[in-house]
């Protein structure tokens, strides 16, 4: 294993997209309005980590369209390094739409054949420097799901990272609209075996494994090879485990209006705090607070809190004031 000086904290790999998020209509019967923003789970996590003070880069392919230009501008504004991002003249940047109802938020995608879905394992030659110079490589189930070549690329990147002393974090982010359950089960199980930190959600893991109890899901995750596991429970908080000790971090009582980017916010802040030297339990508590703040605004990126916001929130809680 090669140990190089780590000049980055987190490098994230996946598909970034342009978001159109439904806003409430002011009058009954009006057509819904959509606010243009940005999304893509690992991109959201990268921005969340940068807002938390981490040194971050992003790895993907974008179209040479204006949407791709807007994403490059976004990352530069958010202090996410873009020097390894590739532009594809043959394919578009992906789009998605978010609608809301009493059952929560719902996604509709226009991403088939996107530039990111055309990632290839040979792209690692462009990404080598970023991966080996980072403390963490962050990916998700969506990074694996968008195409067979993207899955091969993600798995190769994970193996490459670990061989160069870069730890790997994987968010389950199961989207069964993107691939069949049997393939998702096989690929995610393989990926968990290549990660150092697994970030599953209770809902994802029940779909993937049939397990419904937190302790069973955590045991399954360790059995696949993940040394650390943080099981996300939504409004109920999270359970963190290092294989020897488990600790529940309770949720925060907040008024949620849009949970689109909450899990990504959690992942980015968790990795930022681990990179800064926090232990797993402290990092999980910080990430949980950040995610609670993020659900109070619309869109995946706009509500992501900055470090001072999270510290103020935690300070308020420690004094026993209402959230």
Tab-separated table of C-alpha atoms in Angstrom:
chain	number	residue	atom	x	y	z
A	1	UNK	CA	0.000	0.000	0.000
A	2	UNK	CA	1.338	3.401	-0.970
A	3	UNK	CA	1.115	6.191	1.592
A	4	UNK	CA	1.283	9.583	-0.091
A	5	UNK	CA	0.708	13.027	1.337
A	6	UNK	CA	-3.043	13.563	1.188
A	7	UNK	CA	-3.765	16.997	-0.274
A	8	UNK	CA	-7.505	16.332	-0.555
A	9	UNK	CA	-9.946	15.155	2.087
A	10	UNK	CA	-12.704	13.771	-0.146
A	11	UNK	CA	-13.035	12.969	-3.819
A	12	UNK	CA	-16.544	11.970	-4.903
A	13	UNK	CA	-17.474	9.998	-8.020
A	14	UNK	CA	-20.858	9.784	-9.709
A	15	UNK	CA	-23.411	11.684	-11.741
A	16	UNK	CA	-24.203	15.342	-11.164
A	17	UNK	CA	-27.493	16.590	-12.573
A	18	UNK	CA	-29.592	19.679	-13.056
A	19	UNK	CA	-32.622	19.705	-10.751
A	20	UNK	CA	-36.131	21.102	-11.227
A	21	UNK	CA	-37.819	21.054	-7.812
A	22	UNK	CA	-41.569	21.631	-7.438
A	23	UNK	CA	-42.545	24.592	-5.303
A	24	UNK	CA	-45.937	24.995	-3.646
A	25	UNK	CA	-48.466	26.874	-5.791
A	26	UNK	CA	-49.917	30.033	-4.290
A	27	UNK	CA	-53.390	29.259	-5.638
A	28	UNK	CA	-55.294	25.976	-5.783
A	29	UNK	CA	-55.529	24.525	-9.276
A	30	UNK	CA	-52.484	26.356	-10.625
A	31	UNK	CA	-49.851	24.388	-12.515
A	32	UNK	CA	-46.855	23.680	-10.271
A	33	UNK	CA	-43.777	25.870	-10.531
A	34	UNK	CA	-40.325	24.301	-10.619
A	35	UNK	CA	-37.209	25.931	-9.210
A	36	UNK	CA	-34.018	25.147	-11.119
A	37	UNK	CA	-31.163	23.917	-8.984
A	38	UNK	CA	-28.582	21.161	-8.966
A	39	UNK	CA	-28.410	17.623	-7.670
A	40	UNK	CA	-26.842	14.234	-8.045
A	41	UNK	CA	-26.179	12.474	-4.777
A	42	UNK	CA	-22.381	12.395	-4.712
A	43	UNK	CA	-22.185	15.969	-6.026
A	44	UNK	CA	-24.495	17.073	-3.220
A	45	UNK	CA	-22.281	15.242	-0.729
A	46	UNK	CA	-19.164	16.883	-2.176
A	47	UNK	CA	-20.687	20.358	-1.817
A	48	UNK	CA	-21.899	19.549	1.701
A	49	UNK	CA	-18.367	18.473	2.645
A	50	UNK	CA	-16.839	21.613	1.144
A	51	UNK	CA	-19.298	23.792	3.087
A	52	UNK	CA	-18.192	21.895	6.194
A	53	UNK	CA	-14.604	22.952	5.540
A	54	UNK	CA	-13.193	19.895	3.742
A	55	UNK	CA	-10.882	19.930	0.713
A	56	UNK	CA	-12.973	18.284	-2.007
A	57	UNK	CA	-12.816	17.280	-5.686
A	58	UNK	CA	-15.396	15.732	-8.010
A	59	UNK	CA	-15.012	13.028	-10.656
A	60	UNK	CA	-17.565	12.648	-13.456
A	61	UNK	CA	-18.372	13.201	-17.089
A	62	UNK	CA	-20.558	16.124	-18.181
A	63	UNK	CA	-22.007	17.104	-21.509
A	64	UNK	CA	-20.576	20.117	-23.320
A	65	UNK	CA	-24.015	21.743	-23.001
A	66	UNK	CA	-24.920	24.814	-20.946
A	67	UNK	CA	-26.155	22.621	-18.092
A	68	UNK	CA	-22.670	21.151	-17.838
A	69	UNK	CA	-21.215	24.672	-17.817
A	70	UNK	CA	-23.587	25.604	-14.988
A	71	UNK	CA	-22.458	22.596	-12.925
A	72	UNK	CA	-18.793	23.505	-13.444
A	73	UNK	CA	-19.588	27.047	-12.287
A	74	UNK	CA	-21.439	25.661	-9.250
A	75	UNK	CA	-18.498	23.522	-8.119
A	76	UNK	CA	-16.071	26.372	-8.580
A	77	UNK	CA	-18.297	28.637	-6.460
A	78	UNK	CA	-18.508	25.902	-3.818
A	79	UNK	CA	-14.734	25.241	-3.689
A	80	UNK	CA	-15.031	21.757	-5.206
A	81	UNK	CA	-12.062	21.075	-7.506
A	82	UNK	CA	-13.061	20.329	-11.122
A	83	UNK	CA	-9.724	19.688	-12.821
A	84	UNK	CA	-10.501	15.960	-13.238
A	85	UNK	CA	-14.047	16.450	-14.608
A	86	UNK	CA	-14.320	15.288	-18.226
A	87	UNK	CA	-16.581	16.850	-20.855
A	88	UNK	CA	-18.274	14.525	-23.354
A	89	UNK	CA	-19.172	16.029	-26.744
A	90	UNK	CA	-21.388	13.046	-27.609
A	91	UNK	CA	-23.827	12.989	-24.661
A	92	UNK	CA	-25.923	15.396	-22.553
A	93	UNK	CA	-25.819	16.334	-18.893
A	94	UNK	CA	-28.624	14.569	-16.960
A	95	UNK	CA	-31.746	16.300	-15.614
A	96	UNK	CA	-34.304	15.342	-12.978
A	97	UNK	CA	-37.553	16.636	-11.516
A	98	UNK	CA	-38.738	16.469	-7.888
A	99	UNK	CA	-42.424	16.589	-6.938
A	100	UNK	CA	-43.907	16.569	-3.427
A	101	UNK	CA	-47.078	15.187	-1.865
A	102	UNK	CA	-48.275	13.744	1.428
A	103	UNK	CA	-46.167	10.617	0.829
A	104	UNK	CA	-42.923	12.592	0.512
A	105	UNK	CA	-40.766	13.497	-2.478
A	106	UNK	CA	-40.754	11.730	-5.851
A	107	UNK	CA	-38.153	11.778	-8.607
A	108	UNK	CA	-38.532	11.753	-12.406
A	109	UNK	CA	-35.340	11.490	-14.458
A	110	UNK	CA	-34.150	12.522	-17.909
A	111	UNK	CA	-30.740	10.874	-17.686
A	112	UNK	CA	-30.765	7.938	-20.163
A	113	UNK	CA	-27.568	8.042	-22.204
A	114	UNK	CA	-26.138	10.894	-20.142
A	115	UNK	CA	-22.461	11.783	-20.266
A	116	UNK	CA	-21.924	10.365	-16.773
A	117	UNK	CA	-23.468	7.029	-17.772
A	118	UNK	CA	-20.674	6.730	-20.366
A	119	UNK	CA	-17.943	6.536	-17.724
A	120	UNK	CA	-15.369	3.826	-18.512
A	121	UNK	CA	-12.731	2.112	-16.340
A	122	UNK	CA	-10.020	3.728	-18.473
A	123	UNK	CA	-11.215	7.085	-17.096
A	124	UNK	CA	-9.197	6.155	-14.003
A	125	UNK	CA	-6.077	7.321	-15.849
A	126	UNK	CA	-7.527	10.862	-15.678
A	127	UNK	CA	-8.638	10.440	-12.067
A	128	UNK	CA	-5.611	8.672	-10.581
A	129	UNK	CA	-3.981	11.756	-9.053
A	130	UNK	CA	-7.180	12.941	-7.366
A	131	UNK	CA	-7.974	9.504	-5.952
A	132	UNK	CA	-4.539	8.709	-4.544
A	133	UNK	CA	-4.089	12.194	-3.038
A	134	UNK	CA	-7.396	12.049	-1.099
A	135	UNK	CA	-8.192	10.671	2.332
A	136	UNK	CA	-11.564	9.362	1.114
A	137	UNK	CA	-13.236	8.284	-2.118
A	138	UNK	CA	-17.017	8.608	-1.880
A	139	UNK	CA	-19.481	6.758	-4.146
A	140	UNK	CA	-23.071	5.567	-4.015
A	141	UNK	CA	-25.451	2.949	-5.302
A	142	UNK	CA	-26.427	5.447	-8.000
A	143	UNK	CA	-22.788	5.677	-9.126
A	144	UNK	CA	-23.074	1.928	-9.766
A	145	UNK	CA	-26.590	1.923	-11.208
A	146	UNK	CA	-26.544	4.438	-14.051
A	147	UNK	CA	-24.928	1.989	-16.511
A	148	UNK	CA	-22.915	-1.221	-16.657
A	149	UNK	CA	-19.776	0.712	-17.617
A	150	UNK	CA	-20.299	3.156	-14.746
A	151	UNK	CA	-20.619	0.203	-12.350
A	152	UNK	CA	-17.364	-1.287	-13.662
A	153	UNK	CA	-15.722	2.142	-13.355
A	154	UNK	CA	-16.936	2.655	-9.783
A	155	UNK	CA	-15.768	-0.775	-8.626
A	156	UNK	CA	-12.389	-0.258	-10.309
A	157	UNK	CA	-12.045	3.150	-8.634
A	158	UNK	CA	-12.801	1.612	-5.235
A	159	UNK	CA	-10.133	-1.059	-5.675
A	160	UNK	CA	-7.681	1.543	-6.995
A	161	UNK	CA	-8.299	3.820	-4.015
A	162	UNK	CA	-7.754	1.107	-1.429
A	163	UNK	CA	-4.536	-0.033	-3.107
A	164	UNK	CA	-3.194	3.515	-2.668
A	165	UNK	CA	-4.200	4.061	0.955
A	166	UNK	CA	-7.387	6.025	0.215
A	167	UNK	CA	-10.374	4.923	2.276
A	168	UNK	CA	-13.665	4.277	0.509
A	169	UNK	CA	-17.147	5.378	1.612
A	170	UNK	CA	-20.293	4.012	-0.023
A	171	UNK	CA	-23.848	5.337	0.368
A	172	UNK	CA	-26.434	2.664	-0.496
A	173	UNK	CA	-28.792	5.096	-2.321
A	174	UNK	CA	-30.873	2.374	-3.927
A	175	UNK	CA	-32.889	3.496	-6.971
A	176	UNK	CA	-34.782	0.518	-8.369
A	177	UNK	CA	-35.958	2.672	-11.290
A	178	UNK	CA	-32.366	2.451	-12.557
A	179	UNK	CA	-31.685	-1.285	-12.362
A	180	UNK	CA	-33.290	-4.618	-11.458
A	181	UNK	CA	-33.271	-5.658	-7.808
A	182	UNK	CA	-31.190	-8.786	-8.440
A	183	UNK	CA	-28.442	-6.778	-10.131
A	184	UNK	CA	-28.580	-4.113	-7.422
A	185	UNK	CA	-28.192	-6.805	-4.748
A	186	UNK	CA	-25.159	-8.351	-6.448
A	187	UNK	CA	-23.383	-5.102	-7.300
A	188	UNK	CA	-23.998	-3.356	-3.984
A	189	UNK	CA	-22.890	-6.450	-2.057
A	190	UNK	CA	-19.654	-6.473	-4.076
A	191	UNK	CA	-19.168	-2.756	-3.473
A	192	UNK	CA	-19.741	-3.053	0.296
A	193	UNK	CA	-16.859	-5.526	0.293
A	194	UNK	CA	-14.633	-2.809	-1.183
A	195	UNK	CA	-15.589	-0.037	1.230
A	196	UNK	CA	-14.220	1.042	4.602
A	197	UNK	CA	-17.365	2.951	5.576
A	198	UNK	CA	-20.878	1.937	4.498
A	199	UNK	CA	-23.770	4.397	4.774
A	200	UNK	CA	-26.993	2.431	4.241
A	201	UNK	CA	-30.532	3.571	4.922
A	202	UNK	CA	-33.060	1.355	6.678
A	203	UNK	CA	-35.428	1.507	3.706
A	204	UNK	CA	-32.703	0.600	1.179
A	205	UNK	CA	-31.478	-2.340	3.214
A	206	UNK	CA	-34.936	-3.788	3.753
A	207	UNK	CA	-35.371	-3.762	-0.041
A	208	UNK	CA	-31.910	-5.228	-0.663
A	209	UNK	CA	-31.743	-7.866	2.081
A	210	UNK	CA	-35.218	-8.290	3.565
A	211	UNK	CA	-33.808	-7.309	6.962
A	212	UNK	CA	-35.824	-4.840	9.040
A	213	UNK	CA	-33.884	-4.532	12.318
A	214	UNK	CA	-30.987	-2.109	12.697
A	215	UNK	CA	-28.760	-4.653	14.477
A	216	UNK	CA	-29.286	-7.231	11.717
A	217	UNK	CA	-28.556	-4.732	8.952
A	218	UNK	CA	-25.380	-3.575	10.666
A	219	UNK	CA	-24.258	-7.194	11.178
A	220	UNK	CA	-24.923	-7.946	7.490
A	221	UNK	CA	-22.899	-4.889	6.451
A	222	UNK	CA	-19.899	-5.865	8.579
A	223	UNK	CA	-20.135	-9.435	7.284
A	224	UNK	CA	-19.749	-8.170	3.703
A	225	UNK	CA	-16.510	-6.428	4.697
A	226	UNK	CA	-17.336	-2.876	5.784
A	227	UNK	CA	-15.244	-1.947	8.840
A	228	UNK	CA	-17.494	0.974	9.796
A	229	UNK	CA	-21.245	1.285	9.264
A	230	UNK	CA	-23.584	4.217	9.851
A	231	UNK	CA	-27.211	3.201	9.364
A	232	UNK	CA	-29.411	6.196	8.510
A	233	UNK	CA	-32.860	6.164	10.105
A	234	UNK	CA	-34.238	9.414	8.655
A	235	UNK	CA	-36.006	11.529	11.266
A	236	UNK	CA	-35.069	8.951	13.914
A	237	UNK	CA	-31.356	9.679	13.571
A	238	UNK	CA	-28.641	7.085	12.911
A	239	UNK	CA	-26.801	4.126	14.408
A	240	UNK	CA	-23.002	4.056	14.048
A	241	UNK	CA	-20.906	0.904	14.437
A	242	UNK	CA	-17.196	0.139	14.204
A	243	UNK	CA	-17.740	-3.600	14.545
A	244	UNK	CA	-17.072	-3.547	18.285
A	245	UNK	CA	-19.338	-0.796	19.548
A	246	UNK	CA	-22.675	0.580	18.364
A	247	UNK	CA	-24.137	3.951	19.276
A	248	UNK	CA	-27.524	5.458	18.444
A	249	UNK	CA	-27.615	9.143	17.587
A	250	UNK	CA	-31.163	10.454	18.019
A	251	UNK	CA	-32.927	12.595	15.448
A	252	UNK	CA	-33.637	16.317	15.713
A	253	UNK	CA	-37.125	17.746	15.956
A	254	UNK	CA	-37.410	20.048	12.937
A	255	UNK	CA	-40.067	21.025	10.414
A	256	UNK	CA	-39.062	19.216	7.230
A	257	UNK	CA	-40.201	20.670	3.907
A	258	UNK	CA	-37.913	18.783	1.471
A	259	UNK	CA	-35.669	15.813	2.309
A	260	UNK	CA	-34.243	15.527	-1.240
A	261	UNK	CA	-30.604	16.014	-0.227
A	262	UNK	CA	-30.684	15.022	3.447
A	263	UNK	CA	-28.806	11.744	3.072
A	264	UNK	CA	-26.191	13.372	0.841
A	265	UNK	CA	-25.788	16.192	3.348
A	266	UNK	CA	-25.297	13.568	6.057
A	267	UNK	CA	-22.632	11.729	4.046
A	268	UNK	CA	-20.670	14.845	3.129
A	269	UNK	CA	-20.623	16.222	6.651
A	270	UNK	CA	-19.732	12.838	8.142
A	271	UNK	CA	-16.744	12.477	5.811
A	272	UNK	CA	-15.682	16.073	6.408
A	273	UNK	CA	-15.581	15.513	10.161
A	274	UNK	CA	-13.811	12.145	9.857
A	275	UNK	CA	-11.231	13.837	7.613
A	276	UNK	CA	-10.761	16.510	10.274
A	277	UNK	CA	-9.965	13.822	12.855
A	278	UNK	CA	-13.288	13.301	14.640
A	279	UNK	CA	-14.135	9.801	15.826
A	280	UNK	CA	-17.061	7.970	14.236
A	281	UNK	CA	-19.516	8.898	16.993
A	282	UNK	CA	-18.737	12.624	17.019
A	283	UNK	CA	-18.774	12.773	13.231
A	284	UNK	CA	-22.153	11.025	13.139
A	285	UNK	CA	-23.643	13.468	15.656
A	286	UNK	CA	-22.376	16.415	13.602
A	287	UNK	CA	-23.680	14.917	10.338
A	288	UNK	CA	-27.061	14.238	11.917
A	289	UNK	CA	-27.388	17.886	12.936
A	290	UNK	CA	-26.363	19.068	9.468
A	291	UNK	CA	-28.950	16.813	7.799
A	292	UNK	CA	-31.662	18.123	10.125
A	293	UNK	CA	-30.881	21.670	9.016
A	294	UNK	CA	-30.855	20.688	5.329
A	295	UNK	CA	-34.475	19.465	5.236
A	296	UNK	CA	-35.813	22.896	6.153
A	297	UNK	CA	-35.363	24.347	2.642
A	298	UNK	CA	-36.197	23.295	-0.906
A	299	UNK	CA	-33.737	21.658	-3.289
A	300	UNK	CA	-30.731	19.410	-2.905
A	301	UNK	CA	-27.990	22.062	-2.753
A	302	UNK	CA	-29.436	25.391	-1.623
A	303	UNK	CA	-30.306	24.288	1.967
A	304	UNK	CA	-26.982	22.515	2.649
A	305	UNK	CA	-25.703	24.169	5.841
A	306	UNK	CA	-22.311	25.726	6.358
A	307	UNK	CA	-20.060	24.813	9.248
A	308	UNK	CA	-21.016	27.835	11.341
A	309	UNK	CA	-24.730	26.962	10.954
A	310	UNK	CA	-24.207	23.424	12.254
A	311	UNK	CA	-22.028	24.541	15.161
A	312	UNK	CA	-24.626	27.156	16.126
A	313	UNK	CA	-27.367	24.505	16.019
A	314	UNK	CA	-25.341	22.079	18.144
A	315	UNK	CA	-24.515	24.856	20.600
A	316	UNK	CA	-28.219	25.705	20.926
A	317	UNK	CA	-29.038	22.057	21.588
A	318	UNK	CA	-26.313	21.760	24.208
A	319	UNK	CA	-27.881	24.657	26.112
A	320	UNK	CA	-31.230	22.909	26.104
A	321	UNK	CA	-32.951	25.502	23.925
A	322	UNK	CA	-35.647	24.476	21.465
A	323	UNK	CA	-34.433	23.505	17.989
